[in-house]
mmCIF file of C-alpha atoms in Angstrom:
data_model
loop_
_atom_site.group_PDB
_atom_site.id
_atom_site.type_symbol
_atom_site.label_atom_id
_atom_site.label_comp_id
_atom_site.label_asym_id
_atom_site.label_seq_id
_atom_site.Cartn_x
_atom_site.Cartn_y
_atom_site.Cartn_z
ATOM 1 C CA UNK A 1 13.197 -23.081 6.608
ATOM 2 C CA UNK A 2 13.640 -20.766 3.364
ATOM 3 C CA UNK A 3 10.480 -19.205 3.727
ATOM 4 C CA UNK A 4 9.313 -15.724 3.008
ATOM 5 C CA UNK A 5 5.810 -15.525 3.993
ATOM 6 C CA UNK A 6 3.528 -11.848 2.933
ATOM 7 C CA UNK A 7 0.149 -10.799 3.744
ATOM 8 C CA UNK A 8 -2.255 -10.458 2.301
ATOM 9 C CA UNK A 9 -1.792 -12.299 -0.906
ATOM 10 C CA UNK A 10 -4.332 -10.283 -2.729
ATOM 11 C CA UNK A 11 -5.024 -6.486 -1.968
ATOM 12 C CA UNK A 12 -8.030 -4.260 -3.349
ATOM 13 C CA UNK A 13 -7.533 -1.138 -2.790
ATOM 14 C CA UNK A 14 -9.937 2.127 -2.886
ATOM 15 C CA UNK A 15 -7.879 5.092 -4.688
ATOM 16 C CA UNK A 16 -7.083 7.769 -2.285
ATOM 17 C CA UNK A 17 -7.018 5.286 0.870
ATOM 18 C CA UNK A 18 -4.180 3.817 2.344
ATOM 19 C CA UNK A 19 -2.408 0.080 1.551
ATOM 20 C CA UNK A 20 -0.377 -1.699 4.132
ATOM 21 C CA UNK A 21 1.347 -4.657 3.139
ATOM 22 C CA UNK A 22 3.073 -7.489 5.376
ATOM 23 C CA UNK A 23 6.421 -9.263 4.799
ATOM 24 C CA UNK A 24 7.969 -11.710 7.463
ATOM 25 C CA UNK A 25 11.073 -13.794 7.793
ATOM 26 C CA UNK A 26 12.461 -16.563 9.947
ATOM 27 C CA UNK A 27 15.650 -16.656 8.642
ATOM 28 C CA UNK A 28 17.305 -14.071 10.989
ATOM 29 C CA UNK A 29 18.375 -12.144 7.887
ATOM 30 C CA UNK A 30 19.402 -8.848 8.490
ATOM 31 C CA UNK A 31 18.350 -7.500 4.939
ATOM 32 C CA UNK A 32 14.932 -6.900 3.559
ATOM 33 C CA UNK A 33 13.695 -5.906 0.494
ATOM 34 C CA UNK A 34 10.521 -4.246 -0.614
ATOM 35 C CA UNK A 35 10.115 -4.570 -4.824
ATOM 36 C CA UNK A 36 7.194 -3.720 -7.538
ATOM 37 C CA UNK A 37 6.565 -5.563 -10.237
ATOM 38 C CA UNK A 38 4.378 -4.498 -13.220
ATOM 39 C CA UNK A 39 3.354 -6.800 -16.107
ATOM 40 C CA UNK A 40 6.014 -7.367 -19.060
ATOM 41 C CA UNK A 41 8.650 -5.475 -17.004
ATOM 42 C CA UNK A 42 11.704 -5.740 -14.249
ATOM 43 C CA UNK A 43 11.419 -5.982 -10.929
ATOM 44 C CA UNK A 44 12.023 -3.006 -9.098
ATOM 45 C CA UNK A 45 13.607 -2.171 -5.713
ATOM 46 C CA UNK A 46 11.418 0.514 -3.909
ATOM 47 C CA UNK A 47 13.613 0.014 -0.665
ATOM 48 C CA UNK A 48 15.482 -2.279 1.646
ATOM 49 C CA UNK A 49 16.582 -2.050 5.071
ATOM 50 C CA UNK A 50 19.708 -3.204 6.603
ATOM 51 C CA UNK A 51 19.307 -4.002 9.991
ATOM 52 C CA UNK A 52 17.268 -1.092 11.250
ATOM 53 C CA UNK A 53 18.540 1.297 8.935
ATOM 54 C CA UNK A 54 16.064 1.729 5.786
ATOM 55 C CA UNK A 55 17.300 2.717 2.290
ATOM 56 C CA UNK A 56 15.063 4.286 -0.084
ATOM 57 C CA UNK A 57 15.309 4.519 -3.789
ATOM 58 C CA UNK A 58 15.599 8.304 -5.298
ATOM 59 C CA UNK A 59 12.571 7.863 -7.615
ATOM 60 C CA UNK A 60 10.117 6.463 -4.749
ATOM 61 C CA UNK A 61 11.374 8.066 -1.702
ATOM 62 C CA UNK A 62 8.237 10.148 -1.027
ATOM 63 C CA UNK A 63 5.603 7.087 -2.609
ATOM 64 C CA UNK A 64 6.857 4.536 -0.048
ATOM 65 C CA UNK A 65 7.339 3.743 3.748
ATOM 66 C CA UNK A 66 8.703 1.239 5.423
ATOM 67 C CA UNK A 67 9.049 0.088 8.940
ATOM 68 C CA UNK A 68 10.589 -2.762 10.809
ATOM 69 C CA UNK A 69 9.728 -3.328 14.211
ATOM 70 C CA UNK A 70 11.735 -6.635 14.655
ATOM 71 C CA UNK A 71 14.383 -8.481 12.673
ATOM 72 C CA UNK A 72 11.364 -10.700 11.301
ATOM 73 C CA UNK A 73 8.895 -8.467 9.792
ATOM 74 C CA UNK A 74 8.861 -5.350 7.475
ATOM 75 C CA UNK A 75 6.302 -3.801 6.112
ATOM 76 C CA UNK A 76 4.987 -1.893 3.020
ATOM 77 C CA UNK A 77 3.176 1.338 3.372
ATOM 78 C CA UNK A 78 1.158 3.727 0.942
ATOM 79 C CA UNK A 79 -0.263 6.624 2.242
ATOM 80 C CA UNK A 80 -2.697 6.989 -1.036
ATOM 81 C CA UNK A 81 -2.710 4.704 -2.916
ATOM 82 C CA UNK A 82 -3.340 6.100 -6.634
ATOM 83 C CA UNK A 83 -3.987 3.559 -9.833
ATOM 84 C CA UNK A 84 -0.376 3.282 -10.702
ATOM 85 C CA UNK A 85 0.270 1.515 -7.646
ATOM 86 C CA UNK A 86 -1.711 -1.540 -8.872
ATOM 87 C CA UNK A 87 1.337 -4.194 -9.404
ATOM 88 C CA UNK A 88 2.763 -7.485 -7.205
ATOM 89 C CA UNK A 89 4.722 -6.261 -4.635
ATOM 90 C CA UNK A 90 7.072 -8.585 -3.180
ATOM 91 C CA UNK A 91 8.989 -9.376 -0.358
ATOM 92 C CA UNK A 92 12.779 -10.469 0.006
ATOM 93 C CA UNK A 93 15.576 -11.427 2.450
ATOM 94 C CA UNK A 94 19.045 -11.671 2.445
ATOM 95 C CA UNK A 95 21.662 -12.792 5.209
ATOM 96 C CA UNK A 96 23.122 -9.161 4.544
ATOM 97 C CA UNK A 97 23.843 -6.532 1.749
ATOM 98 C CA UNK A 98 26.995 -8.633 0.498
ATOM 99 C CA UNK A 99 24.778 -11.426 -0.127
ATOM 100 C CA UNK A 100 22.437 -9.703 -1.873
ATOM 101 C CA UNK A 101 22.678 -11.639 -4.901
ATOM 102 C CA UNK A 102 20.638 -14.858 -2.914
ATOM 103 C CA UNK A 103 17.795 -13.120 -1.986
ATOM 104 C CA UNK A 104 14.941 -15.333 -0.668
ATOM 105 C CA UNK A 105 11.762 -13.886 -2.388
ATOM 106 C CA UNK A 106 8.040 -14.335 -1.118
ATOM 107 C CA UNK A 107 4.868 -15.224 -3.354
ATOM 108 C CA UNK A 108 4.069 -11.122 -3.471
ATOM 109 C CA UNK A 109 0.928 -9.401 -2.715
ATOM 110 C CA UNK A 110 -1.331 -8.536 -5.402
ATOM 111 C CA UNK A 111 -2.705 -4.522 -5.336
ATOM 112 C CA UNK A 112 -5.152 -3.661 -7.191
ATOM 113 C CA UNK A 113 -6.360 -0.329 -6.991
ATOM 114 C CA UNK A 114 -9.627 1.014 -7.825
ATOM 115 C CA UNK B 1 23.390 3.284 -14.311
ATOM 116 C CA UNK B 2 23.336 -0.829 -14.628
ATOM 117 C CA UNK B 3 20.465 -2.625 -17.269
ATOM 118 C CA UNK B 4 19.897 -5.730 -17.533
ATOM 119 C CA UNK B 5 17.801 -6.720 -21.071
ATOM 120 C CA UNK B 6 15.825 -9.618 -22.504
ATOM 121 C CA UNK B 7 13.935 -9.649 -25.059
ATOM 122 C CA UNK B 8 12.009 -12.962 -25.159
ATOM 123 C CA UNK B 9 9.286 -12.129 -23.022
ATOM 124 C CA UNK B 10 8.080 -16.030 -24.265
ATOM 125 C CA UNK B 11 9.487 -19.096 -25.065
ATOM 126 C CA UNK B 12 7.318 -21.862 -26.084
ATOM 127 C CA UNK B 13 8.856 -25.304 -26.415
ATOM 128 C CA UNK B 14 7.615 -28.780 -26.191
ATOM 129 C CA UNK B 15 9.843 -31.647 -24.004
ATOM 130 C CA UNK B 16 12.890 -32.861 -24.635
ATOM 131 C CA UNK B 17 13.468 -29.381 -26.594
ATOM 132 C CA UNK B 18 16.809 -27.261 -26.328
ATOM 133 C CA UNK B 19 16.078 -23.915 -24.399
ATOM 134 C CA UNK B 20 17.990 -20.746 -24.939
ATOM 135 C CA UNK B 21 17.043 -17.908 -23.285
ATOM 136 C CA UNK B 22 18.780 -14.508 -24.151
ATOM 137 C CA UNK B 23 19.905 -11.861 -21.704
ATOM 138 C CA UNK B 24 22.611 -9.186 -22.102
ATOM 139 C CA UNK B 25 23.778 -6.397 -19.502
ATOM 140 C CA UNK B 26 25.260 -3.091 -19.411
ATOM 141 C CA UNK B 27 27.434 -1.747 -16.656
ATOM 142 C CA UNK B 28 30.642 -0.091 -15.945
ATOM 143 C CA UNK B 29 31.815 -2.740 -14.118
ATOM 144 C CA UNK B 30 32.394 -6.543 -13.677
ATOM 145 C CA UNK B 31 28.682 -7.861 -12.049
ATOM 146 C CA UNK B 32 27.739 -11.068 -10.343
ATOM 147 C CA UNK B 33 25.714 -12.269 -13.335
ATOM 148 C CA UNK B 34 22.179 -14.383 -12.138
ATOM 149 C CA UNK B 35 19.095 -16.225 -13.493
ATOM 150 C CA UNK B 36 16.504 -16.484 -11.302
ATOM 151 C CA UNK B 37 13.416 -18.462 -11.755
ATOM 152 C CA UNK B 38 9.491 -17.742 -10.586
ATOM 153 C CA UNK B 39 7.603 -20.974 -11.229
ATOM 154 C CA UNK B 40 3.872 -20.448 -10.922
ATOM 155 C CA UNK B 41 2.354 -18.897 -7.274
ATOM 156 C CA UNK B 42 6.023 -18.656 -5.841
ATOM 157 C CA UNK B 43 8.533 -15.864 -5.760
ATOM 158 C CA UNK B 44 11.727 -16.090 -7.588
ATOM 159 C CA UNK B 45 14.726 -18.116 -6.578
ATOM 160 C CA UNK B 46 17.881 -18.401 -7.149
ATOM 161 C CA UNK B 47 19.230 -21.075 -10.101
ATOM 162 C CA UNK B 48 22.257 -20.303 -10.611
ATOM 163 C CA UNK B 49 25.443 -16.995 -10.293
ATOM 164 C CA UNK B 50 28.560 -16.613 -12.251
ATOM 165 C CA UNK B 51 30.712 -14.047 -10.578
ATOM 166 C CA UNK B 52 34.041 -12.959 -12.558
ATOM 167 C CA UNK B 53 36.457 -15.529 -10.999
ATOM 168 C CA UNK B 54 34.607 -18.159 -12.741
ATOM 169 C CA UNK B 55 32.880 -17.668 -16.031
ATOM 170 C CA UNK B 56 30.297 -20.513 -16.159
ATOM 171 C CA UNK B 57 27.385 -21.650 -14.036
ATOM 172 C CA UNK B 58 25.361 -25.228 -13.983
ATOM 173 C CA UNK B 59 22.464 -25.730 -11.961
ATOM 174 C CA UNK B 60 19.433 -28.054 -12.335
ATOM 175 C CA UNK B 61 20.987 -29.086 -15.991
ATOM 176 C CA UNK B 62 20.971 -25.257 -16.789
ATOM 177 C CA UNK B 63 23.785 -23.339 -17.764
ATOM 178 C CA UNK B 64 25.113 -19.930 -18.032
ATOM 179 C CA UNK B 65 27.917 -18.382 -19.299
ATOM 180 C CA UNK B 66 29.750 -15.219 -18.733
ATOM 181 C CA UNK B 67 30.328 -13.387 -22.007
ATOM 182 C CA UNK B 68 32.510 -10.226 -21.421
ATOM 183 C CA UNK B 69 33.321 -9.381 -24.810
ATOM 184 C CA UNK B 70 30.057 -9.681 -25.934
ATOM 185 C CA UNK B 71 28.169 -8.941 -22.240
ATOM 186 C CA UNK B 72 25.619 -11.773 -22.412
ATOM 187 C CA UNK B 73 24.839 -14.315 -19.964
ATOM 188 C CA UNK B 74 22.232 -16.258 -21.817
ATOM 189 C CA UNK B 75 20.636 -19.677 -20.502
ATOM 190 C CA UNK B 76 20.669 -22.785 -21.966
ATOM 191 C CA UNK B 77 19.005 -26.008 -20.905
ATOM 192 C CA UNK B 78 19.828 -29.500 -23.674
ATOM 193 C CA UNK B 79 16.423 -30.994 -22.707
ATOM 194 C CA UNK B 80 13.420 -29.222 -21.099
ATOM 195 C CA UNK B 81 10.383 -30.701 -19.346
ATOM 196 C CA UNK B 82 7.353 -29.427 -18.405
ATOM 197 C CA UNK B 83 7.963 -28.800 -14.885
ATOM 198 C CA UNK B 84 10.618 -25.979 -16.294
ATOM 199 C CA UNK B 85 7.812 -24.197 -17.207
ATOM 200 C CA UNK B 86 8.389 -21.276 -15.445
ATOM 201 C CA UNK B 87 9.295 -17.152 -15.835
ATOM 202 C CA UNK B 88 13.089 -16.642 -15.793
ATOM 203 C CA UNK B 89 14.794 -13.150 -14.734
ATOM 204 C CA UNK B 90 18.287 -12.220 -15.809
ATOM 205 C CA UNK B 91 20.077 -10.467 -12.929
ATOM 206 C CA UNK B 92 23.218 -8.360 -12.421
ATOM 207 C CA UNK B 93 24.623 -7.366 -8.910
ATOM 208 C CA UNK B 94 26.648 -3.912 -9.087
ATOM 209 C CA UNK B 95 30.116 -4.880 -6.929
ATOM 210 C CA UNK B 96 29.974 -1.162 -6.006
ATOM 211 C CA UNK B 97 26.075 -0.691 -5.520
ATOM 212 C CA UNK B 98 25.855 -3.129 -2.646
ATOM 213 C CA UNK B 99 22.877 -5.204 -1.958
ATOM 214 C CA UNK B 100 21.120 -4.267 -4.748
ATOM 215 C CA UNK B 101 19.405 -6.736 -8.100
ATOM 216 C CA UNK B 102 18.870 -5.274 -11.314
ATOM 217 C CA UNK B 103 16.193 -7.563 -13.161
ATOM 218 C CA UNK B 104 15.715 -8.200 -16.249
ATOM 219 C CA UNK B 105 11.863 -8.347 -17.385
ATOM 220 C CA UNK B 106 11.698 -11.992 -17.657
ATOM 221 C CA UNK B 107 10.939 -14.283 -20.150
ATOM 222 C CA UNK B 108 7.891 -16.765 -19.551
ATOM 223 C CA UNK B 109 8.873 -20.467 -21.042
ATOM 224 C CA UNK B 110 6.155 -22.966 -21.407
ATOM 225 C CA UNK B 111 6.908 -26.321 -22.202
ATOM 226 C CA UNK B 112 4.316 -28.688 -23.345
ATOM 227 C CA UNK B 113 4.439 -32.627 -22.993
#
């Protein structure tokens, strides 16, 4: 099973309130990936964690939290969520960081923000 | 830092069409070059790598190959169908930036029958 599953698939968010978003993984992978996508543009990694160690991109480190309680599940945490966070946000795996180029991506969660 | 660029954001074809799908990359070093593919209410996957030891990649009946000199790595299908219908991201791994992707924006191809 090459299944990444997230929850919920669609998100409406209040602006100001908080967003938490749910990735999970049967694949014992050891590395998980947390990226935003916006229409008509690149994915982009917000952060990844290797085992239980949790990398952060410069230009999101204080936007974005992570946690990951088992090797399973991560999740996706805004503390405010402000307009510019409405995007797909999705979910990946990978058996570690020197396999990062198969990643195993979920179906995303869709935020919208109001 | 590493870019990844395509500028079809669409392709529209009908069957049996040849697909070519442009993507070129800038880095200061020698990538594992990607296409992934996002067909409709999935995530992307995985269709096919090139790394530097060899320069071409066939997968599905797509192809990609690795262009140093001119650093492309465009896709090209003979004959699409409508189940191909998908969006396609360029990709570049950084050797020395490990476990990270650097996407391309994707370019959405719609094949009718």
């Amino acid at each position: 099973d090459t299944t990444v599953k997230q929850n919920p698939r669609y998100k409406l968010a209040r602006v100001g309130k908080p967003v938490n978003l749910i990735c999970s993984q049967t694949m014992n992978h050891d590395t998980m990936y947390w990226y935003q996508k916006k229409p008509n543009q690149a994915p982009k990694l917000l952060l990844f964690y290797y085992d239980k160690i949790l990398n952060r991109e410069a230009d999101t480190f204080e936007k974005f939290q992570s946690s990951r309680p088992n090797n399973s599940f991560c999740s996706l945490y805004i503390g405010s969520a402000g307009l510019e966070y409405s995007a797909m946000y999705l979910c990946a795996s990978s058996r570690d960081p020197d396999w990062g180029y198969e990643q195993y991506f979920g179906p995303g969660t869709r935020l919208t923000v109001l | 830092g590493d870019s990844v660029t395509q500028k079809q954001g669409q392709v529209t074809l009908s069957e049996d069409d040849f697909l070519f799908i442009n993507c070129t990359y800038s880095t200061t070093t020698y990538p594992t070059l990607l296409w992934y593919v996002q067909y409709p209410g999935q995530g992307p996957q995985l269709l096919l790598k090139v790394t530097t030891a060899n320069n071409k990649g066939i997968s599905r009946g797509f192809e990609a190959t690795y262009d140093k000199g001119t650093t492309s790595f465009h896709l090209q299908k003979a004959s699409v169908q409508e189940s191909d219908s998908a969006v396609y991201f360029c990709a570049l791994v950084d050797p020395q930036v490990v476990g990270q992707l650097t996407f391309g924006s994707g370019t959405r191809l719609q094949v009718y029958a």
